[in-house]
Amino acid sequence: MIDMVEGPSVGIKSILCVSTGGLGDVILFSPVFKALGTCYPGAEIELLVASRLAERAFSPAKELNRVTYVNTNQRLVFLRMFPLLVFGLKSRLRVSGYDFGVFATGLNPYLEKVTKIFSDIKSVIRAPIPPQLPNDLTCNIHLARNFDSGISEKDVFLPRIAEARSEAYGAVSYTH
């Protein structure tokens, strides 16, 4: 289910995109960034990731103002939430909350709630999840088309960092 933000893009100043999977998950979520950049050209778009490689690979993406890494790869759920608490408190000081947050498919619901509360996200938009649609890329394309109807598989961001390239091509090829 997708919870959409009501009304036109006027007044949207800050958007938080969250994908706490690996690099491949973030790559499959990337068409959403392009669509958001088109729909909300004046908004600050921040990406929250749980992969250092994704942080480095997506830092040059022109649609993103900031890419932030948080370590949510802890064994205990409580320890996964602590970095999100710290991120949320820092982001409140920096941007005074987000107009809305866009959450990738497959995100742990507890991490989503913690991120929403501590980062002061006013509205949540989430990608549909398989089996509603055949795979993660299709789910993310479906979500992105709510912001830009021209988005397609060709809008997947393929990183230029050499160490990320093989993982990136593998993530995209298995979805076709």
JSON list of C-alpha atoms in Angstrom, two decimals:
[
{"chain": "A", "resi": 1, "resn": "MET", "atom": "CA", "xyz": [0.00, 0.00, 0.00]},
{"chain": "A", "resi": 2, "resn": "ILE", "atom": "CA", "xyz": [1.25, 3.46, -0.87]},
{"chain": "A", "resi": 3, "resn": "ASP", "atom": "CA", "xyz": [0.39, 6.42, 1.32]},
{"chain": "A", "resi": 4, "resn": "MET", "atom": "CA", "xyz": [0.72, 9.43, -0.96]},
{"chain": "A", "resi": 5, "resn": "VAL", "atom": "CA", "xyz": [1.37, 13.04, 0.02]},
{"chain": "A", "resi": 6, "resn": "GLU", "atom": "CA", "xyz": [-1.68, 15.17, -0.65]},
{"chain": "A", "resi": 7, "resn": "GLY", "atom": "CA", "xyz": [-1.61, 18.17, -2.94]},
{"chain": "A", "resi": 8, "resn": "PRO", "atom": "CA", "xyz": [0.92, 19.71, -5.32]},
{"chain": "A", "resi": 9, "resn": "SER", "atom": "CA", "xyz": [4.65, 19.93, -4.80]},
{"chain": "A", "resi": 10, "resn": "VAL", "atom": "CA", "xyz": [4.43, 23.49, -3.42]},
{"chain": "A", "resi": 11, "resn": "GLY", "atom": "CA", "xyz": [5.77, 23.74, 0.11]},
{"chain": "A", "resi": 12, "resn": "ILE", "atom": "CA", "xyz": [7.71, 20.45, 0.10]},
{"chain": "A", "resi": 13, "resn": "LYS", "atom": "CA", "xyz": [11.16, 21.37, 1.40]},
{"chain": "A", "resi": 14, "resn": "SER", "atom": "CA", "xyz": [12.70, 18.15, 2.69]},
{"chain": "A", "resi": 15, "resn": "ILE", "atom": "CA", "xyz": [12.31, 14.47, 1.79]},
{"chain": "A", "resi": 16, "resn": "LEU", "atom": "CA", "xyz": [13.98, 11.48, 3.43]},
{"chain": "A", "resi": 17, "resn": "CYS", "atom": "CA", "xyz": [14.45, 8.32, 1.33]},
{"chain": "A", "resi": 18, "resn": "VAL", "atom": "CA", "xyz": [15.24, 5.20, 3.34]},
{"chain": "A", "resi": 19, "resn": "SER", "atom": "CA", "xyz": [16.74, 1.97, 2.03]},
{"chain": "A", "resi": 20, "resn": "THR", "atom": "CA", "xyz": [18.54, -0.01, 4.70]},
{"chain": "A", "resi": 21, "resn": "GLY", "atom": "CA", "xyz": [19.34, -3.08, 2.62]},
{"chain": "A", "resi": 22, "resn": "GLY", "atom": "CA", "xyz": [22.58, -3.65, 0.74]},
{"chain": "A", "resi": 23, "resn": "LEU", "atom": "CA", "xyz": [23.89, -1.82, -2.29]},
{"chain": "A", "resi": 24, "resn": "GLY", "atom": "CA", "xyz": [21.68, -3.84, -4.64]},
{"chain": "A", "resi": 25, "resn": "ASP", "atom": "CA", "xyz": [18.53, -2.83, -2.76]},
{"chain": "A", "resi": 26, "resn": "VAL", "atom": "CA", "xyz": [19.51, 0.83, -2.93]},
{"chain": "A", "resi": 27, "resn": "ILE", "atom": "CA", "xyz": [20.20, 0.53, -6.66]},
{"chain": "A", "resi": 28, "resn": "LEU", "atom": "CA", "xyz": [16.75, -0.96, -7.22]},
{"chain": "A", "resi": 29, "resn": "PHE", "atom": "CA", "xyz": [15.28, 1.94, -5.20]},
{"chain": "A", "resi": 30, "resn": "SER", "atom": "CA", "xyz": [17.13, 4.56, -7.29]},
{"chain": "A", "resi": 31, "resn": "PRO", "atom": "CA", "xyz": [14.38, 5.33, -9.84]},
{"chain": "A", "resi": 32, "resn": "VAL", "atom": "CA", "xyz": [12.46, 6.82, -6.92]},
{"chain": "A", "resi": 33, "resn": "PHE", "atom": "CA", "xyz": [15.20, 9.48, -6.43]},
{"chain": "A", "resi": 34, "resn": "LYS", "atom": "CA", "xyz": [14.99, 10.58, -10.05]},
{"chain": "A", "resi": 35, "resn": "ALA", "atom": "CA", "xyz": [11.20, 10.84, -9.87]},
{"chain": "A", "resi": 36, "resn": "LEU", "atom": "CA", "xyz": [11.32, 12.82, -6.63]},
{"chain": "A", "resi": 37, "resn": "GLY", "atom": "CA", "xyz": [13.92, 15.19, -8.11]},
{"chain": "A", "resi": 38, "resn": "THR", "atom": "CA", "xyz": [11.62, 15.83, -11.07]},
{"chain": "A", "resi": 39, "resn": "CYS", "atom": "CA", "xyz": [8.46, 16.25, -8.99]},
{"chain": "A", "resi": 40, "resn": "TYR", "atom": "CA", "xyz": [10.03, 18.34, -6.20]},
{"chain": "A", "resi": 41, "resn": "PRO", "atom": "CA", "xyz": [12.89, 20.25, -7.86]},
{"chain": "A", "resi": 42, "resn": "GLY", "atom": "CA", "xyz": [13.40, 22.65, -4.94]},
{"chain": "A", "resi": 43, "resn": "ALA", "atom": "CA", "xyz": [13.29, 20.08, -2.17]},
{"chain": "A", "resi": 44, "resn": "GLU", "atom": "CA", "xyz": [16.29, 18.77, -0.27]},
{"chain": "A", "resi": 45, "resn": "ILE", "atom": "CA", "xyz": [16.39, 15.00, -0.77]},
{"chain": "A", "resi": 46, "resn": "GLU", "atom": "CA", "xyz": [18.39, 12.90, 1.67]},
{"chain": "A", "resi": 47, "resn": "LEU", "atom": "CA", "xyz": [19.07, 9.18, 1.35]},
{"chain": "A", "resi": 48, "resn": "LEU", "atom": "CA", "xyz": [19.54, 7.05, 4.46]},
{"chain": "A", "resi": 49, "resn": "VAL", "atom": "CA", "xyz": [21.48, 3.82, 3.81]},
{"chain": "A", "resi": 50, "resn": "ALA", "atom": "CA", "xyz": [22.95, 0.97, 5.88]},
{"chain": "A", "resi": 51, "resn": "SER", "atom": "CA", "xyz": [25.82, 0.20, 3.51]},
{"chain": "A", "resi": 52, "resn": "ARG", "atom": "CA", "xyz": [29.11, 2.14, 3.39]},
{"chain": "A", "resi": 53, "resn": "LEU", "atom": "CA", "xyz": [29.46, 1.12, -0.25]},
{"chain": "A", "resi": 54, "resn": "ALA", "atom": "CA", "xyz": [25.98, 2.51, -1.03]},
{"chain": "A", "resi": 55, "resn": "GLU", "atom": "CA", "xyz": [26.89, 5.73, 0.78]},
{"chain": "A", "resi": 56, "resn": "ARG", "atom": "CA", "xyz": [29.97, 6.17, -1.42]},
{"chain": "A", "resi": 57, "resn": "ALA", "atom": "CA", "xyz": [28.27, 5.01, -4.61]},
{"chain": "A", "resi": 58, "resn": "PHE", "atom": "CA", "xyz": [25.27, 7.34, -4.31]},
{"chain": "A", "resi": 59, "resn": "SER", "atom": "CA", "xyz": [27.03, 10.46, -3.03]},
{"chain": "A", "resi": 60, "resn": "PRO", "atom": "CA", "xyz": [27.54, 11.79, -6.58]},
{"chain": "A", "resi": 61, "resn": "ALA", "atom": "CA", "xyz": [23.86, 11.26, -7.59]},
{"chain": "A", "resi": 62, "resn": "LYS", "atom": "CA", "xyz": [22.60, 14.66, -8.75]},
{"chain": "A", "resi": 63, "resn": "GLU", "atom": "CA", "xyz": [19.08, 14.08, -7.37]},
{"chain": "A", "resi": 64, "resn": "LEU", "atom": "CA", "xyz": [20.39, 13.70, -3.81]},
{"chain": "A", "resi": 65, "resn": "ASN", "atom": "CA", "xyz": [21.56, 16.52, -1.55]},
{"chain": "A", "resi": 66, "resn": "ARG", "atom": "CA", "xyz": [22.93, 14.17, 1.08]},
{"chain": "A", "resi": 67, "resn": "VAL", "atom": "CA", "xyz": [23.60, 10.47, 1.60]},
{"chain": "A", "resi": 68, "resn": "THR", "atom": "CA", "xyz": [23.82, 9.35, 5.23]},
{"chain": "A", "resi": 69, "resn": "TYR", "atom": "CA", "xyz": [25.06, 6.02, 6.51]},
{"chain": "A", "resi": 70, "resn": "VAL", "atom": "CA", "xyz": [23.66, 4.40, 9.67]},
{"chain": "A", "resi": 71, "resn": "ASN", "atom": "CA", "xyz": [24.77, 1.01, 10.90]},
{"chain": "A", "resi": 72, "resn": "THR", "atom": "CA", "xyz": [21.56, -1.03, 11.30]},
{"chain": "A", "resi": 73, "resn": "ASN", "atom": "CA", "xyz": [23.31, -4.36, 10.78]},
{"chain": "A", "resi": 74, "resn": "GLN", "atom": "CA", "xyz": [23.40, -5.26, 14.47]},
{"chain": "A", "resi": 75, "resn": "ARG", "atom": "CA", "xyz": [22.12, -8.61, 15.72]},
{"chain": "A", "resi": 76, "resn": "LEU", "atom": "CA", "xyz": [19.77, -7.25, 18.36]},
{"chain": "A", "resi": 77, "resn": "VAL", "atom": "CA", "xyz": [16.83, -5.12, 17.22]},
{"chain": "A", "resi": 78, "resn": "PHE", "atom": "CA", "xyz": [17.45, -2.63, 20.03]},
{"chain": "A", "resi": 79, "resn": "LEU", "atom": "CA", "xyz": [21.00, -2.03, 18.80]},
{"chain": "A", "resi": 80, "resn": "ARG", "atom": "CA", "xyz": [19.70, -1.48, 15.26]},
{"chain": "A", "resi": 81, "resn": "MET", "atom": "CA", "xyz": [17.44, 1.28, 16.53]},
{"chain": "A", "resi": 82, "resn": "PHE", "atom": "CA", "xyz": [20.13, 3.23, 18.40]},
{"chain": "A", "resi": 83, "resn": "PRO", "atom": "CA", "xyz": [21.88, 4.60, 15.24]},
{"chain": "A", "resi": 84, "resn": "LEU", "atom": "CA", "xyz": [18.47, 5.65, 13.88]},
{"chain": "A", "resi": 85, "resn": "LEU", "atom": "CA", "xyz": [17.79, 7.52, 17.12]},
{"chain": "A", "resi": 86, "resn": "VAL", "atom": "CA", "xyz": [21.10, 9.39, 16.77]},
{"chain": "A", "resi": 87, "resn": "PHE", "atom": "CA", "xyz": [20.39, 10.09, 13.07]},
{"chain": "A", "resi": 88, "resn": "GLY", "atom": "CA", "xyz": [16.91, 11.37, 13.93]},
{"chain": "A", "resi": 89, "resn": "LEU", "atom": "CA", "xyz": [18.13, 13.75, 16.58]},
{"chain": "A", "resi": 90, "resn": "LYS", "atom": "CA", "xyz": [20.86, 15.12, 14.28]},
{"chain": "A", "resi": 91, "resn": "SER", "atom": "CA", "xyz": [18.43, 15.49, 11.36]},
{"chain": "A", "resi": 92, "resn": "ARG", "atom": "CA", "xyz": [15.95, 17.44, 13.51]},
{"chain": "A", "resi": 93, "resn": "LEU", "atom": "CA", "xyz": [18.69, 19.95, 14.24]},
{"chain": "A", "resi": 94, "resn": "ARG", "atom": "CA", "xyz": [19.68, 20.11, 10.56]},
{"chain": "A", "resi": 95, "resn": "VAL", "atom": "CA", "xyz": [16.32, 20.17, 8.75]},
{"chain": "A", "resi": 96, "resn": "SER", "atom": "CA", "xyz": [13.66, 20.45, 11.47]},
{"chain": "A", "resi": 97, "resn": "GLY", "atom": "CA", "xyz": [11.96, 17.25, 10.34]},
{"chain": "A", "resi": 98, "resn": "TYR", "atom": "CA", "xyz": [10.99, 16.00, 6.89]},
{"chain": "A", "resi": 99, "resn": "ASP", "atom": "CA", "xyz": [7.85, 16.82, 4.93]},
{"chain": "A", "resi": 100, "resn": "PHE", "atom": "CA", "xyz": [7.67, 13.16, 4.02]},
{"chain": "A", "resi": 101, "resn": "GLY", "atom": "CA", "xyz": [9.69, 9.97, 4.01]},
{"chain": "A", "resi": 102, "resn": "VAL", "atom": "CA", "xyz": [9.85, 7.42, 1.21]},
{"chain": "A", "resi": 103, "resn": "PHE", "atom": "CA", "xyz": [10.59, 3.89, 2.40]},
{"chain": "A", "resi": 104, "resn": "ALA", "atom": "CA", "xyz": [11.94, 1.15, 0.16]},
{"chain": "A", "resi": 105, "resn": "THR", "atom": "CA", "xyz": [10.21, -2.17, -0.14]},
{"chain": "A", "resi": 106, "resn": "GLY", "atom": "CA", "xyz": [11.18, -4.76, 2.46]},
{"chain": "A", "resi": 107, "resn": "LEU", "atom": "CA", "xyz": [12.17, -2.28, 5.17]},
{"chain": "A", "resi": 108, "resn": "ASN", "atom": "CA", "xyz": [11.84, -3.68, 8.68]},
{"chain": "A", "resi": 109, "resn": "PRO", "atom": "CA", "xyz": [8.60, -2.17, 10.11]},
{"chain": "A", "resi": 110, "resn": "TYR", "atom": "CA", "xyz": [10.23, -1.46, 13.50]},
{"chain": "A", "resi": 111, "resn": "LEU", "atom": "CA", "xyz": [13.08, 0.43, 11.86]},
{"chain": "A", "resi": 112, "resn": "GLU", "atom": "CA", "xyz": [10.54, 2.36, 9.79]},
{"chain": "A", "resi": 113, "resn": "LYS", "atom": "CA", "xyz": [8.60, 3.42, 12.90]},
{"chain": "A", "resi": 114, "resn": "VAL", "atom": "CA", "xyz": [11.74, 4.44, 14.79]},
{"chain": "A", "resi": 115, "resn": "THR", "atom": "CA", "xyz": [13.00, 6.44, 11.80]},
{"chain": "A", "resi": 116, "resn": "LYS", "atom": "CA", "xyz": [9.62, 8.14, 11.35]},
{"chain": "A", "resi": 117, "resn": "ILE", "atom": "CA", "xyz": [9.29, 9.13, 15.00]},
{"chain": "A", "resi": 118, "resn": "PHE", "atom": "CA", "xyz": [12.84, 10.27, 15.72]},
{"chain": "A", "resi": 119, "resn": "SER", "atom": "CA", "xyz": [13.40, 12.02, 12.37]},
{"chain": "A", "resi": 120, "resn": "ASP", "atom": "CA", "xyz": [10.07, 13.86, 12.62]},
{"chain": "A", "resi": 121, "resn": "ILE", "atom": "CA", "xyz": [8.70, 12.61, 9.30]},
{"chain": "A", "resi": 122, "resn": "LYS", "atom": "CA", "xyz": [5.26, 14.16, 8.79]},
{"chain": "A", "resi": 123, "resn": "SER", "atom": "CA", "xyz": [3.96, 11.70, 6.18]},
{"chain": "A", "resi": 124, "resn": "VAL", "atom": "CA", "xyz": [5.10, 8.26, 4.99]},
{"chain": "A", "resi": 125, "resn": "ILE", "atom": "CA", "xyz": [5.12, 6.81, 1.50]},
{"chain": "A", "resi": 126, "resn": "ARG", "atom": "CA", "xyz": [6.10, 3.17, 1.15]},
{"chain": "A", "resi": 127, "resn": "ALA", "atom": "CA", "xyz": [6.77, 1.04, -1.86]},
{"chain": "A", "resi": 128, "resn": "PRO", "atom": "CA", "xyz": [4.48, -1.93, -2.45]},
{"chain": "A", "resi": 129, "resn": "ILE", "atom": "CA", "xyz": [6.02, -5.27, -1.57]},
{"chain": "A", "resi": 130, "resn": "PRO", "atom": "CA", "xyz": [6.26, -8.50, -3.49]},
{"chain": "A", "resi": 131, "resn": "PRO", "atom": "CA", "xyz": [4.10, -10.51, -4.10]},
{"chain": "A", "resi": 132, "resn": "GLN", "atom": "CA", "xyz": [1.88, -7.48, -4.89]},
{"chain": "A", "resi": 133, "resn": "LEU", "atom": "CA", "xyz": [4.25, -6.96, -7.82]},
{"chain": "A", "resi": 134, "resn": "PRO", "atom": "CA", "xyz": [6.80, -9.46, -9.21]},
{"chain": "A", "resi": 135, "resn": "ASN", "atom": "CA", "xyz": [10.06, -8.06, -7.77]},
{"chain": "A", "resi": 136, "resn": "ASP", "atom": "CA", "xyz": [11.65, -5.17, -5.87]},
{"chain": "A", "resi": 137, "resn": "LEU", "atom": "CA", "xyz": [12.51, -3.19, -9.00]},
{"chain": "A", "resi": 138, "resn": "THR", "atom": "CA", "xyz": [8.91, -3.37, -10.27]},
{"chain": "A", "resi": 139, "resn": "CYS", "atom": "CA", "xyz": [7.68, -2.26, -6.82]},
{"chain": "A", "resi": 140, "resn": "ASN", "atom": "CA", "xyz": [10.03, 0.72, -6.83]},
{"chain": "A", "resi": 141, "resn": "ILE", "atom": "CA", "xyz": [9.18, 1.69, -10.44]},
{"chain": "A", "resi": 142, "resn": "HIS", "atom": "CA", "xyz": [5.50, 1.57, -9.46]},
{"chain": "A", "resi": 143, "resn": "LEU", "atom": "CA", "xyz": [6.21, 3.89, -6.53]},
{"chain": "A", "resi": 144, "resn": "ALA", "atom": "CA", "xyz": [8.35, 6.26, -8.65]},
{"chain": "A", "resi": 145, "resn": "ARG", "atom": "CA", "xyz": [5.62, 6.61, -11.28]},
{"chain": "A", "resi": 146, "resn": "ASN", "atom": "CA", "xyz": [3.43, 8.28, -8.67]},
{"chain": "A", "resi": 147, "resn": "PHE", "atom": "CA", "xyz": [5.88, 11.19, -8.89]},
{"chain": "A", "resi": 148, "resn": "ASP", "atom": "CA", "xyz": [6.96, 10.95, -12.55]},
{"chain": "A", "resi": 149, "resn": "SER", "atom": "CA", "xyz": [4.95, 8.79, -14.95]},
{"chain": "A", "resi": 150, "resn": "GLY", "atom": "CA", "xyz": [7.90, 8.54, -17.39]},
{"chain": "A", "resi": 151, "resn": "ILE", "atom": "CA", "xyz": [10.13, 6.54, -15.02]},
{"chain": "A", "resi": 152, "resn": "SER", "atom": "CA", "xyz": [11.25, 3.10, -16.25]},
{"chain": "A", "resi": 153, "resn": "GLU", "atom": "CA", "xyz": [13.95, 0.47, -15.72]},
{"chain": "A", "resi": 154, "resn": "LYS", "atom": "CA", "xyz": [16.37, 2.63, -17.71]},
{"chain": "A", "resi": 155, "resn": "ASP", "atom": "CA", "xyz": [16.37, 5.11, -14.80]},
{"chain": "A", "resi": 156, "resn": "VAL", "atom": "CA", "xyz": [18.19, 2.71, -12.48]},
{"chain": "A", "resi": 157, "resn": "PHE", "atom": "CA", "xyz": [21.36, 4.38, -11.15]},
{"chain": "A", "resi": 158, "resn": "LEU", "atom": "CA", "xyz": [24.47, 2.35, -11.91]},
{"chain": "A", "resi": 159, "resn": "PRO", "atom": "CA", "xyz": [27.37, 3.52, -9.73]},
{"chain": "A", "resi": 160, "resn": "ARG", "atom": "CA", "xyz": [30.70, 4.50, -11.22]},
{"chain": "A", "resi": 161, "resn": "ILE", "atom": "CA", "xyz": [32.74, 3.21, -8.29]},
{"chain": "A", "resi": 162, "resn": "ALA", "atom": "CA", "xyz": [34.67, 0.18, -9.58]},
{"chain": "A", "resi": 163, "resn": "GLU", "atom": "CA", "xyz": [34.14, -1.99, -6.49]},
{"chain": "A", "resi": 164, "resn": "ALA", "atom": "CA", "xyz": [30.37, -1.38, -6.65]},
{"chain": "A", "resi": 165, "resn": "ARG", "atom": "CA", "xyz": [29.98, -1.99, -10.37]},
{"chain": "A", "resi": 166, "resn": "SER", "atom": "CA", "xyz": [29.86, -5.82, -10.31]},
{"chain": "A", "resi": 167, "resn": "GLU", "atom": "CA", "xyz": [27.31, -5.89, -7.48]},
{"chain": "A", "resi": 168, "resn": "ALA", "atom": "CA", "xyz": [25.28, -3.21, -9.24]},
{"chain": "A", "resi": 169, "resn": "TYR", "atom": "CA", "xyz": [25.11, -5.05, -12.55]},
{"chain": "A", "resi": 170, "resn": "GLY", "atom": "CA", "xyz": [24.19, -8.27, -10.76]},
{"chain": "A", "resi": 171, "resn": "ALA", "atom": "CA", "xyz": [21.34, -6.58, -8.87]},
{"chain": "A", "resi": 172, "resn": "VAL", "atom": "CA", "xyz": [19.85, -5.11, -12.03]},
{"chain": "A", "resi": 173, "resn": "SER", "atom": "CA", "xyz": [20.27, -8.19, -14.26]},
{"chain": "A", "resi": 174, "resn": "TYR", "atom": "CA", "xyz": [18.48, -10.60, -11.91]},
{"chain": "A", "resi": 175, "resn": "THR", "atom": "CA", "xyz": [15.31, -8.49, -12.05]},
{"chain": "A", "resi": 176, "resn": "HIS", "atom": "CA", "xyz": [14.85, -8.60, -15.83]}
]
